[in-house]
Amino acid sequence: MNAGEEKTVSVLKGIGVSPGIAIGKVYVLDRSDAKIFRYKLTKNSLVTGEIKRFRKALKESERQLAEIKKKLGDYEEIESLYIIDVHIMILRDRMLADNTIRNIEDKCINAEWALRMTIDKYREIFNKVEDDYLRERISDVEYVGQRILSNLVGKKHETVSEIGEDVVIVAKDLSPADTVQMKVEKILGFATDSGGKTSHTAIVARSIEIPAVVGLKEITGEVMTDDEIIIDGTAGLVIVNPDPEIIKRYEEKKSHYMAMEKDLLKGAHLPSITKDNHSVGIGANIEFTEEIPSAVAHGANGIGLYRTEFIYVNKERLPTEEEHFLNYKSAIKGNGIKWATIRTFDLGGDKFISDPRLAEEMNPAMGLRAIRYCLREVELFKVQLRAILRASAYGNTGILFPMISGIKEIRDAKRVVNEVKEELLSEGIPIGEDLKIGIMIEVPSAVMIADELAKEVDFFSIGTNDLIQYTLAIDRVNERVTYLYEPLHPAVLKLIKRVVDAGHKAGIKVAMCGEMAGDPVCTMILLGLELDGLSMNPLAIPRVKKIISNSTLKESKKLLEKVMTFSTAVEIEEFVRNYMTEHFPEYFPVDGQ
């Protein structure tokens, strides 16, 4: 581009993972792969030297991360330092080191190429994982691998702390450690080529409330450092080189958004009760106990879903009972938390990355996973149950079993719970007196026998992510059919109604903990379905609460009755969105405006 040439405005659509608007200058964080080549080692002494060089790079990488952690440790408001611990844990993983060293020895190749082969193997394994959240953990492994490679080739690993303040970072990808540093360095926001809603980077961005858009594919090829940029993390839009009129409009949107968020947070701790006195419990979905302060600040009454899978992932060994216990106790005793629902691990053989004995499966989403895996590996299951029951002595606790498809599974799971109870009591270990047992309703068979299942448990929690996937026969990670992933599909709404009716007839509460629960477009529909509780991403809570408090159960039921007369998801989506935009215009911004 010639000097003085006017830059073209471009609008890019990605995935908004952390709401808010950032306006500023671009800083392109270049972490392009250090150029590496494969070469053969001709002598044993060279093999030994490569192994030493690799081990030295491992140590240096760990030293660098420890230094970042020490620097951030001075800031008490940073609650996401566990991410750096995760990366240190990956560096210490025997599988990573042993496989790389084996590649050097067996193939007589240089350390850089041997490490690249190991990372490629990790990627191959992670790509077979069906769960969005767990599959995206490969970004953590790749980040660590890139750091080791930089140290092997002597290339400086650029860090956020060297950038300065008041810029918007654009990068191919960011590590969660980078994201944590952004709070300290006062970075305005960020945009990346890769990433998704469930990546660590997205989770941390939401927890420290930095506007972010990911999954933009080619943004690093569209911008240069010092370009003007706007990040709209609410709409998932990025505007590069905006003209003065667009900047003015987004300055107004930013002021409006900040005023609205301030207003929403003011009412975040108010009860979620409709104008005609119908109450709905509001909980937060969390992966890490470090997210609890943000959940409470945004108005969560409790933890509606504590996903425990991450305790297992990327470990050299299975977690101990004590490690489980300390995590669950922290959740149950969290300041401002009145109750916590802990889901037993929703993992299968495809997700225990460090255990080569577990067979690969053609379709792990429908294979040996979740409760099926737990009932096969009972001793492993008991370790987690012992920890949950021990932690239940510290507060109001619920156990949630995932992927229940029939009566036998829940009865078998309850039998194991009772065995663990007896063991703990015989050892003189206290447990909670009012421990509740619930199940995820996320497969159609569970919906069809919900009336029978309700007799076996204390509560239901509807997992819409999987229920929609299994009901509509779509793979929600397959980009070619994502347009069919429709929460407001009439079949989905009828299934939810069937579950709620069955639960209430049996006298038990019915909650929802899927993404649908936190979608403000769906709030009045869910009110009309008479769900007792909604659990969601903490940032979604204030808006959902505000809609509830400004609605009535009567008008919500009327809206539901109307949409149930439509025959397609497209009709329902259009009608409901228009209705919500008309009644709550401040909460439904139009893209690009």
XYZ file of C-alpha atoms in Angstrom:
593
model
C 0.000 0.000 0.000
C 1.394 3.371 -1.019
C 1.780 6.202 1.484
C -1.406 8.228 1.756
C -3.500 5.545 0.040
C -6.890 5.167 1.724
C -7.395 1.831 3.441
C -10.459 -0.225 2.587
C -13.069 -0.918 5.252
C -13.672 -4.631 5.759
C -16.170 -6.417 8.007
C -15.377 -9.919 9.219
C -17.774 -12.309 10.946
C -16.471 -14.709 13.589
C -17.553 -16.199 16.894
C -18.213 -13.697 19.661
C -16.855 -15.368 22.797
C -16.744 -12.437 25.197
C -19.209 -9.532 24.911
C -18.410 -5.850 24.716
C -16.892 -3.417 22.234
C -13.236 -2.471 21.806
C -12.015 0.322 19.498
C -8.331 0.934 18.947
C -5.101 0.241 17.070
C -4.131 -3.269 15.966
C -1.087 -5.051 17.314
C -0.368 -8.215 15.317
C 1.150 -10.774 17.656
C 3.326 -12.829 15.331
C 3.978 -16.308 16.593
C 4.425 -17.899 13.188
C 6.159 -21.233 13.387
C 9.897 -21.029 13.558
C 11.121 -22.593 10.302
C 12.224 -26.106 11.115
C 13.721 -28.792 8.920
C 14.135 -32.531 9.240
C 17.634 -33.880 9.246
C 19.113 -37.276 10.023
C 21.543 -37.873 12.871
C 24.431 -40.041 11.725
C 26.107 -40.787 15.048
C 24.943 -41.983 18.458
C 26.672 -39.012 20.041
C 24.479 -36.694 17.977
C 21.360 -38.541 19.184
C 22.466 -38.053 22.800
C 23.122 -34.379 22.113
C 19.647 -33.882 20.591
C 18.002 -35.461 23.618
C 19.963 -33.143 25.925
C 19.003 -30.156 23.786
C 15.327 -31.160 23.929
C 15.406 -31.582 27.725
C 17.080 -28.174 28.063
C 14.326 -26.555 25.955
C 11.696 -28.223 28.168
C 13.302 -26.779 31.303
C 13.645 -23.324 29.772
C 9.983 -23.353 28.698
C 8.909 -24.245 32.238
C 11.144 -21.522 33.676
C 9.527 -18.936 31.365
C 6.003 -19.955 32.362
C 6.913 -19.925 36.063
C 8.254 -16.381 35.571
C 4.962 -15.270 33.951
C 2.999 -16.853 36.785
C 5.164 -15.114 39.396
C 4.614 -11.742 37.728
C 0.844 -12.247 37.546
C 0.726 -13.539 41.117
C 1.212 -9.958 42.316
C -2.284 -9.128 41.037
C -4.891 -10.464 43.449
C -7.744 -9.944 41.010
C -6.270 -12.457 38.569
C -8.099 -15.696 39.261
C -7.125 -17.666 36.146
C -3.532 -18.604 36.930
C -4.554 -22.260 36.836
C -4.198 -22.018 33.040
C -0.446 -21.528 33.386
C -0.362 -24.517 35.732
C -2.070 -26.521 32.991
C 0.680 -25.580 30.532
C 3.380 -26.452 33.044
C 1.609 -29.776 33.579
C 1.681 -30.452 29.818
C 5.419 -29.674 29.782
C 5.889 -32.261 32.516
C 3.749 -34.868 30.790
C 5.766 -38.069 30.333
C 3.934 -38.876 27.107
C 5.119 -35.620 25.514
C 8.743 -36.105 26.557
C 8.950 -39.875 26.063
C 7.388 -39.860 22.591
C 9.668 -37.056 21.427
C 12.778 -38.773 22.781
C 11.651 -42.067 21.220
C 11.272 -40.294 17.855
C 14.823 -38.909 18.172
C 16.249 -42.336 19.057
C 14.234 -44.591 16.736
C 14.202 -42.349 13.678
C 17.579 -40.652 14.306
C 16.096 -37.224 13.655
C 16.576 -33.767 15.144
C 14.641 -32.661 18.237
C 12.511 -30.062 16.420
C 11.145 -32.581 13.929
C 10.708 -35.229 16.624
C 8.638 -32.770 18.707
C 6.527 -31.800 15.682
C 5.721 -35.489 15.136
C 4.616 -35.799 18.775
C 2.350 -32.740 18.544
C 0.859 -34.092 15.299
C 0.043 -37.336 17.131
C -1.679 -35.376 19.908
C -3.686 -33.486 17.278
C -4.774 -36.733 15.644
C -6.034 -38.044 19.007
C -7.843 -34.827 19.966
C -9.526 -34.565 16.547
C -11.380 -37.807 17.297
C -12.937 -36.359 20.441
C -16.590 -35.416 19.920
C -16.932 -32.977 22.815
C -16.281 -29.358 21.694
C -14.702 -28.325 24.960
C -12.279 -31.244 25.200
C -11.365 -31.224 21.495
C -10.289 -27.602 21.758
C -7.743 -28.530 24.441
C -5.338 -29.280 21.564
C -4.705 -25.514 21.423
C -3.053 -25.756 24.860
C -0.796 -28.599 23.695
C 0.113 -26.705 20.507
C 0.894 -23.555 22.470
C 3.273 -25.479 24.718
C 4.823 -27.187 21.682
C 5.392 -23.814 20.001
C 7.136 -22.496 23.111
C 9.465 -25.515 23.208
C 10.188 -25.130 19.472
C 11.031 -21.452 19.945
C 13.524 -22.390 22.641
C 15.010 -25.160 20.488
C 15.697 -22.829 17.566
C 16.634 -19.843 19.718
C 13.671 -17.744 18.492
C 12.303 -15.201 20.983
C 8.787 -16.119 22.142
C 6.897 -12.825 21.978
C 4.684 -12.207 25.004
C 1.717 -9.935 25.663
C 3.579 -8.220 28.489
C 6.048 -6.748 25.950
C 3.326 -5.034 23.911
C 2.202 -2.175 26.121
C -1.265 -0.792 26.672
C -4.317 0.336 24.702
C -4.118 -1.922 21.662
C -6.307 -4.649 20.206
C -4.350 -7.855 19.714
C -4.759 -9.823 16.491
C -3.150 -13.260 16.309
C -3.522 -16.677 14.718
C -4.243 -18.002 18.177
C -3.624 -17.005 21.785
C -2.891 -19.073 24.816
C -5.001 -18.621 27.937
C -1.793 -17.447 29.639
C -1.696 -14.595 27.095
C -5.322 -13.775 27.865
C -4.670 -13.619 31.600
C -1.829 -11.138 31.010
C -4.181 -8.878 29.065
C -5.950 -7.822 32.262
C -2.649 -6.680 33.746
C -1.442 -4.962 30.579
C -4.817 -3.277 29.902
C -5.231 -4.728 26.411
C -8.534 -3.517 24.912
C -9.645 -6.740 23.228
C -8.512 -9.417 20.802
C -9.375 -11.256 17.602
C -7.931 -14.559 16.373
C -7.958 -16.754 13.291
C -8.804 -19.899 15.259
C -10.683 -20.819 18.433
C -14.225 -21.478 19.587
C -16.690 -20.705 22.384
C -15.369 -23.466 24.628
C -11.633 -22.843 24.231
C -9.634 -21.942 27.333
C -8.863 -18.567 25.828
C -12.590 -17.842 25.440
C -13.320 -18.960 29.007
C -10.607 -16.708 30.425
C -11.657 -13.773 28.192
C -15.169 -13.991 29.632
C -13.906 -14.286 33.206
C -11.798 -11.118 32.911
C -14.354 -9.430 30.638
C -12.222 -8.551 27.619
C -14.188 -8.220 24.327
C -13.121 -11.008 21.988
C -13.982 -12.559 18.624
C -12.381 -15.823 17.494
C -12.675 -18.219 14.547
C -12.103 -15.454 11.985
C -9.933 -17.757 9.840
C -7.851 -15.144 7.987
C -7.839 -11.956 10.048
C -4.040 -12.042 10.454
C -3.817 -11.720 6.660
C -6.290 -8.808 6.604
C -4.655 -6.423 9.069
C -1.339 -4.801 9.892
C -0.058 -3.358 13.151
C -1.432 0.191 13.698
C -4.555 -0.376 11.587
C -7.763 0.898 13.204
C -10.054 -1.893 14.358
C -13.390 -2.430 16.116
C -14.152 -5.647 18.021
C -17.826 -6.352 18.727
C -17.720 -9.386 20.977
C -21.506 -9.362 21.367
C -22.328 -9.642 17.655
C -19.128 -11.554 16.733
C -18.062 -8.817 14.287
C -14.683 -7.259 13.516
C -14.431 -4.060 11.452
C -11.007 -3.265 10.025
C -10.130 0.327 9.055
C -13.574 1.737 9.908
C -14.420 5.203 8.583
C -15.112 8.059 11.056
C -18.877 7.578 10.819
C -18.623 3.877 11.773
C -16.252 4.710 14.645
C -18.702 7.331 15.924
C -21.579 4.847 15.745
C -19.572 2.213 17.643
C -18.453 4.723 20.266
C -22.160 5.301 20.911
C -22.822 1.546 20.960
C -19.953 1.077 23.401
C -21.308 3.778 25.743
C -24.765 2.245 25.509
C -23.406 -1.249 26.147
C -21.377 -0.139 29.183
C -24.350 1.718 30.656
C -26.576 -1.288 30.041
C -24.065 -3.693 31.630
C -23.741 -1.406 34.641
C -27.506 -1.330 34.948
C -27.743 -5.103 34.522
C -25.081 -5.755 37.163
C -26.950 -3.492 39.587
C -29.891 -5.865 39.408
C -27.847 -9.049 39.063
C -28.326 -10.004 42.710
C -32.069 -9.429 42.717
C -34.269 -12.552 42.741
C -35.241 -13.951 39.339
C -38.998 -13.604 39.766
C -41.514 -12.662 37.083
C -43.971 -9.795 37.509
C -46.678 -12.333 38.383
C -44.487 -13.907 41.074
C -43.122 -17.018 39.311
C -39.615 -17.833 40.592
C -36.787 -19.408 38.545
C -33.505 -20.610 40.094
C -30.445 -19.232 38.280
C -27.141 -21.107 38.317
C -23.777 -20.888 36.572
C -22.053 -23.471 34.409
C -18.377 -23.724 35.347
C -15.336 -25.795 34.442
C -12.996 -24.407 37.101
C -13.528 -23.233 40.661
C -11.657 -20.048 39.724
C -14.764 -19.001 37.762
C -16.931 -18.835 40.906
C -16.227 -15.160 41.837
C -17.310 -14.062 38.343
C -20.415 -16.274 38.560
C -21.441 -14.752 41.894
C -20.714 -11.200 40.694
C -23.022 -11.782 37.730
C -25.884 -12.983 39.912
C -25.641 -16.778 40.094
C -27.449 -18.274 43.087
C -25.407 -21.442 42.834
C -23.461 -23.764 40.529
C -26.005 -25.400 38.251
C -23.401 -27.461 36.415
C -19.832 -28.156 37.484
C -18.217 -29.982 34.579
C -15.502 -32.173 36.097
C -13.854 -33.471 32.920
C -10.895 -31.126 33.040
C -9.673 -32.720 36.275
C -8.843 -35.771 34.132
C -7.445 -34.285 30.953
C -3.728 -33.915 30.179
C -2.583 -35.703 33.316
C 0.202 -38.258 33.526
C -1.947 -40.212 35.985
C -5.537 -40.353 37.079
C -6.465 -37.724 39.708
C -6.516 -38.854 43.320
C -9.565 -38.780 45.568
C -7.984 -35.889 47.469
C -7.522 -33.842 44.271
C -11.185 -34.402 43.418
C -12.276 -33.560 46.962
C -10.399 -30.252 47.147
C -11.950 -29.105 43.860
C -15.500 -30.000 44.886
C -15.130 -28.568 48.382
C -13.955 -25.260 46.840
C -17.067 -25.160 44.644
C -19.499 -26.023 47.439
C -17.916 -23.572 49.905
C -17.472 -20.768 47.354
C -18.431 -17.329 48.697
C -21.986 -16.517 47.668
C -22.746 -20.077 46.528
C -25.935 -21.511 48.029
C -25.821 -24.854 46.207
C -23.648 -26.769 43.781
C -24.525 -29.488 41.288
C -21.518 -31.614 40.378
C -21.736 -33.691 37.198
C -19.827 -36.958 37.258
C -17.305 -37.091 34.473
C -18.688 -37.138 30.945
C -15.675 -38.873 29.494
C -15.022 -42.017 27.504
C -12.083 -44.038 26.306
C -11.490 -41.549 23.515
C -10.774 -38.776 26.034
C -8.237 -40.367 28.365
C -5.384 -39.117 26.256
C -2.576 -40.611 28.355
C -3.966 -44.164 28.536
C -2.988 -46.192 25.432
C -4.900 -49.285 26.630
C -8.273 -47.769 25.786
C -9.551 -48.655 22.357
C -10.452 -46.048 19.751
C -14.104 -45.900 18.723
C -15.758 -45.217 15.380
C -18.347 -42.908 16.969
C -17.308 -41.908 20.500
C -20.342 -39.596 20.972
C -22.511 -42.705 21.003
C -19.931 -45.085 22.402
C -18.521 -46.021 25.782
C -18.731 -42.652 27.523
C -20.247 -40.843 30.508
C -22.354 -43.080 32.789
C -21.652 -46.096 30.560
C -17.941 -45.733 31.136
C -18.412 -45.120 34.862
C -20.459 -48.286 35.325
C -17.840 -50.299 33.490
C -14.901 -48.787 35.386
C -16.562 -48.831 38.815
C -13.406 -48.361 40.892
C -12.529 -45.210 38.944
C -16.131 -44.048 39.372
C -15.981 -44.651 43.128
C -12.936 -42.392 43.514
C -14.947 -39.454 42.188
C -18.091 -40.362 44.133
C -16.174 -40.639 47.416
C -14.798 -37.133 46.853
C -18.234 -35.674 46.002
C -19.876 -37.289 49.025
C -17.093 -36.073 51.325
C -17.426 -32.540 49.919
C -21.219 -32.654 50.362
C -20.679 -32.271 54.128
C -19.743 -28.621 53.423
C -22.953 -27.452 51.759
C -26.013 -28.098 49.620
C -24.854 -30.578 46.993
C -26.351 -32.416 44.036
C -24.805 -35.247 42.017
C -25.695 -35.181 38.337
C -25.279 -38.305 36.167
C -24.807 -37.630 32.422
C -26.187 -39.501 29.414
C -28.715 -41.661 31.241
C -30.695 -43.587 28.623
C -32.645 -46.058 30.754
C -33.828 -47.136 34.213
C -31.116 -49.755 34.760
C -28.318 -47.199 34.393
C -29.674 -44.898 37.086
C -30.409 -47.789 39.428
C -26.888 -49.153 38.947
C -25.410 -45.686 39.535
C -27.454 -45.230 42.724
C -26.307 -48.657 43.929
C -22.678 -47.549 43.572
C -23.481 -44.291 45.409
C -25.001 -46.283 48.290
C -21.951 -48.551 48.443
C -19.692 -45.494 48.684
C -21.922 -43.960 51.378
C -21.637 -47.111 53.482
C -17.854 -47.205 53.033
C -17.456 -43.592 54.132
C -19.769 -43.925 57.114
C -17.975 -47.091 58.243
C -14.720 -45.086 58.102
C -16.271 -42.348 60.230
C -16.133 -39.798 57.394
C -19.060 -37.315 57.403
C -21.221 -36.735 54.348
C -24.052 -34.284 53.610
C -27.432 -35.204 55.048
C -29.441 -33.829 52.125
C -27.433 -34.999 49.115
C -29.640 -34.925 46.000
C -29.264 -37.211 42.987
C -30.206 -36.023 39.521
C -29.790 -37.040 35.907
C -29.077 -35.231 32.663
C -31.900 -35.597 30.175
C -29.992 -35.443 26.909
C -31.005 -38.492 24.859
C -34.481 -39.053 23.354
C -34.962 -42.400 25.141
C -34.698 -40.606 28.503
C -37.386 -38.152 27.394
C -39.739 -40.952 26.403
C -39.457 -42.642 29.828
C -39.091 -39.418 31.842
C -42.138 -40.336 33.938
C -40.426 -43.557 35.077
C -37.010 -41.923 35.545
C -38.585 -39.207 37.698
C -39.499 -41.857 40.290
C -35.795 -42.705 40.683
C -34.226 -39.272 41.229
C -34.541 -35.949 43.041
C -34.239 -33.689 39.981
C -33.763 -33.504 36.209
C -31.351 -31.238 34.327
C -31.969 -30.972 30.584
C -28.724 -30.908 28.565
C -29.921 -29.262 25.372
C -26.555 -29.398 23.556
C -26.704 -33.189 23.200
C -30.500 -33.482 23.242
C -30.742 -31.288 20.140
C -27.879 -33.156 18.461
C -29.391 -36.596 19.060
C -32.981 -35.538 18.348
C -32.246 -33.829 15.029
C -29.588 -36.389 14.006
C -26.881 -33.819 13.399
C -23.223 -33.625 14.290
C -22.942 -30.167 15.874
C -19.200 -30.045 15.096
C -19.764 -30.749 11.390
C -19.795 -27.353 9.662
C -21.881 -28.720 6.769
C -24.906 -29.394 8.998
C -24.599 -26.764 11.750
C -27.485 -24.853 10.105
C -29.721 -27.716 11.310
C -28.770 -27.175 14.956
C -32.007 -25.456 15.995
C -32.901 -25.065 19.702
C -36.348 -23.719 18.765
C -37.202 -26.690 16.564
C -40.792 -27.743 17.378
C -39.619 -31.301 18.148
C -37.107 -29.970 20.697
C -39.724 -27.786 22.387
C -42.145 -30.734 22.609
C -39.435 -32.921 24.161
C -38.610 -30.272 26.770
C -42.316 -29.886 27.606
C -42.663 -33.646 28.023
C -39.728 -33.734 30.472
C -41.005 -30.780 32.526
C -44.507 -32.248 32.727
C -43.178 -35.665 33.796
C -40.907 -34.142 36.434
C -43.588 -31.922 37.928
C -46.121 -34.760 37.983
C -43.622 -36.745 40.075
C -42.955 -33.754 42.340
C -39.344 -33.130 41.302
C -37.689 -29.986 39.933
C -36.602 -29.694 36.310
C -33.712 -27.423 35.296
C -31.840 -26.771 32.052
C -28.070 -26.435 31.746
C -27.395 -26.392 27.989
C -26.445 -23.351 25.888
C -30.154 -22.749 25.233
C -30.615 -21.805 28.917
C -28.394 -18.738 28.517
C -29.751 -17.569 25.163
C -31.916 -14.494 25.896
C -33.925 -15.139 22.714
C -35.200 -18.338 24.358
C -35.818 -16.957 27.874
C -39.564 -16.334 27.606
C -40.089 -19.657 25.819
C -38.309 -21.437 28.682
C -40.436 -19.489 31.164
C -43.543 -20.636 29.319
C -42.314 -24.239 29.562
C -42.188 -23.705 33.362
C -38.623 -24.838 33.963
C -37.680 -24.501 37.637
C -34.072 -23.499 37.018
C -31.683 -22.293 34.318
C -27.905 -22.697 34.462
C -25.663 -20.865 32.040
C -22.432 -19.034 31.273
C -22.077 -16.423 34.056
C -21.977 -13.469 31.632
C -25.438 -14.405 30.340
C -27.039 -14.292 33.808
C -27.781 -10.538 34.279
C -29.530 -10.266 30.919
C -31.602 -13.425 31.431
C -32.549 -12.269 34.951
C -33.613 -8.864 33.633
C -35.854 -10.446 31.000
C -37.421 -12.744 33.609
C -38.110 -9.882 36.007
C -39.763 -7.861 33.225
C -41.946 -10.715 31.983
C -44.925 -12.628 33.308
C -45.520 -16.352 33.326
C -48.913 -15.696 31.756
C -47.553 -13.847 28.708
C -44.709 -16.406 28.367
C -47.212 -19.259 28.224
C -49.203 -17.319 25.642
C -46.033 -16.869 23.530
C -45.247 -20.583 23.823
C -48.796 -21.505 22.835
C -48.473 -19.335 19.727
C -45.109 -20.730 18.591
C -46.326 -24.304 19.062
C -48.769 -23.650 16.210
C -45.838 -23.215 13.803
C -44.483 -26.237 11.971
C -40.857 -25.199 11.304
C -37.922 -23.988 13.366
C -37.375 -21.102 10.928
C -40.890 -19.752 11.571
C -40.493 -20.094 15.337
C -37.035 -18.500 15.390
C -38.189 -15.512 13.309
C -41.358 -14.985 15.344
C -39.642 -15.287 18.747
C -36.690 -13.090 17.778
C -39.003 -10.369 16.485
C -41.128 -10.631 19.638
C -38.114 -10.371 21.940
C -36.557 -7.520 19.932
C -39.823 -5.598 20.155
C -40.211 -6.152 23.919
C -36.507 -5.917 24.893
C -34.788 -3.897 22.117
C -31.813 -2.987 24.320
C -30.753 -6.652 24.633
C -30.882 -7.643 20.974
C -28.449 -5.541 18.914
C -28.665 -5.869 15.152
C -25.379 -7.026 13.590
C -23.335 -4.175 12.191
C -25.525 -1.400 13.556
